[in-house]
């Protein structure tokens, strides 16, 4: 390395410290990359690869990007899975003697982005830590672009169960980056598999190996407290470990005090409902199943917010419904007032329309990257608060009154920004033009000199004429000598002694005076001096804002909450929703309920009633053809329940709802080839998760079970699952079960709490019409061929299917050769007759071979079901 040039040696020293990232090395107006970094960047960013002399025999590969456009290039690298280190010039090249001092000022990773140009303003950008010890998992997550910081811990009877609970938290939080200890790192593939279902890019980083004592010390030091009791985590060591390790990682990569992280919230105390990956996906809470797009999801429907802060908050509410009745009713009360006061609500929303993303402006204050335009955005946002506070203060309900009381007008901050920051300030904070006239006397004087230099020269010229009596004296300027006083030779004898000769010309003499020299220095240096003083003054303003971060954060949170509540009220008003009544009797009673999203997509949505309880209506078995509306009906009950528990009005004529602790769904399935699981295995995994974790207070939605295996296997599994859920000693949860196994309708009367429902279908010859209406009672026909006909299958396929179905209905497909059974009668004239003659004997033989003493109740039910099917087909 001794052969390298001083600059390249400086680069290599830094690269050695940050060898796992792409180093952006500031050289003037460009960020340059060298050697392997340059090759990677050239390929990934599609920019030209050049070379630079570095003192070695060969040129170093090099490429670069302009400093003013670096955000876009960083975004591309981050999105492709790279980390980026920013190396800045710490000293002014113009004033540096020798090599410019440089150092890495920040490492940017997927979870530590704060640039608004890169981030999605409607979503949080979380980084998450997770640490598994024995049967306990501590976790923490933060969004440094907003300053939010959370922690929690999970304790179960086995490490596997703790990991599963942790994965549910991962799905809720959807982090962009992980820090995991070795015990959790082995689950990296499973975490990736879960998050890829929602198209989330993540990066796993191994643990920092921080000691538990150091983790706690990191939190105490950051929050400047003597105990963590104020955050309710003093007695939660695993939460402390996860949060402390995350804080250490952030400090190491951000090289920043992170003083906008002013609080840490404990979030695993049964306050919120846990929603697993399957439920989030199947209920399409944040994205649709098919396209993965926001349009068509529940958040797309409910998010009518006016601010980015409100949008992120309503998304967070959606994925963590409340479990405490008091908290739910507080939100419902607030939404109800905003719903009823239409004019005031719209006044509030109009005022919020001009509020910028204060939360992310705060992160810029903390990072020292705040510019004058951010200050103007902050000022304009805060100026909206008086109108919002005035409107909110007229409401009576506890939540809105509390929000009004907490809404700090921040008048001192508004005045500071109004007095100091130029309205049309440029983007750069070192280019001048950012401080208003009248705020700083020295800045005013220098601006006056810079902008009015000609007047100052003319004023001095007039003064010199009067004092010397030389009428043709004039002050001029050239680049060689600067400013000078020119006197003709005829007046040379009256030139004062204080004049210092500068230049002799043919017809005149040029002089300089101390006063003119001082004025010259001020004029020439005024602009640059003014820029420096403006920057220093701006730094003082930024420091004042930094000291008030907690106040500004509280205001931002209140504005986001008001925005979210107003959004729910607006959505309820526009779509004809009603306030749900939260009860504790275990009932779900919905009159004319509607699917909130589907009704927006179709013009003739059919509403349906729903009744579920903890006694006679626990298990609702729904039969009917595909496309008839079974899935929509079940999902709308799940969505109405979830909407109520986030404090939203619901799409129904009326709704009386008991709080559910979990909503489980199993709707359809697809292969998970990455982890080597078939469709049926995925389905069984989802069912297993439900059976292990559901309680009597849960709501379970099952759309087909056992369709991925043989008919009798599938029917047996479905039957057994229904029995297990219905048994109050096992679960006893309220359950919606759609199925094509019509045999399951026989469970009504056999199992307590089971009721049959079906979808009404009208037949007209070979055609069917779906009425989308749910009625009491089961059905024994699936209309599969009719649906296939509606889908446009060729007529010859439809006709042949009808022939095959007719023959199979006369046969036992589990005991004969199917190809023979469905063959044309002319080719196999005796096949069906032969089966009829042998069928009764086979059934009798099956009964004779049964060992009654060893038969379990479940085996007996399965045997009865199988023989019943076979008898019906004789």
Coordinates of N, CA and C in Angstrom, one line a residue, residues 68 92 620 746 800:
X68 N -25.4 15.7 -6.0 CA -26.8 16.2 -5.9 C -27.8 15.2 -6.3
X92 N -12.9 21.9 4.4 CA -13.1 22.7 3.1 C -11.8 22.5 2.2
X620 N -70.5 -22.9 11.6 CA -71.4 -22.7 10.5 C -70.8 -23.4 9.3
X746 N -74.2 -33.6 7.5 CA -74.8 -34.5 8.4 C -74.4 -34.3 9.9
X800 N -69.1 -34.3 -22.3 CA -68.5 -35.6 -21.8 C -68.4 -35.6 -20.3

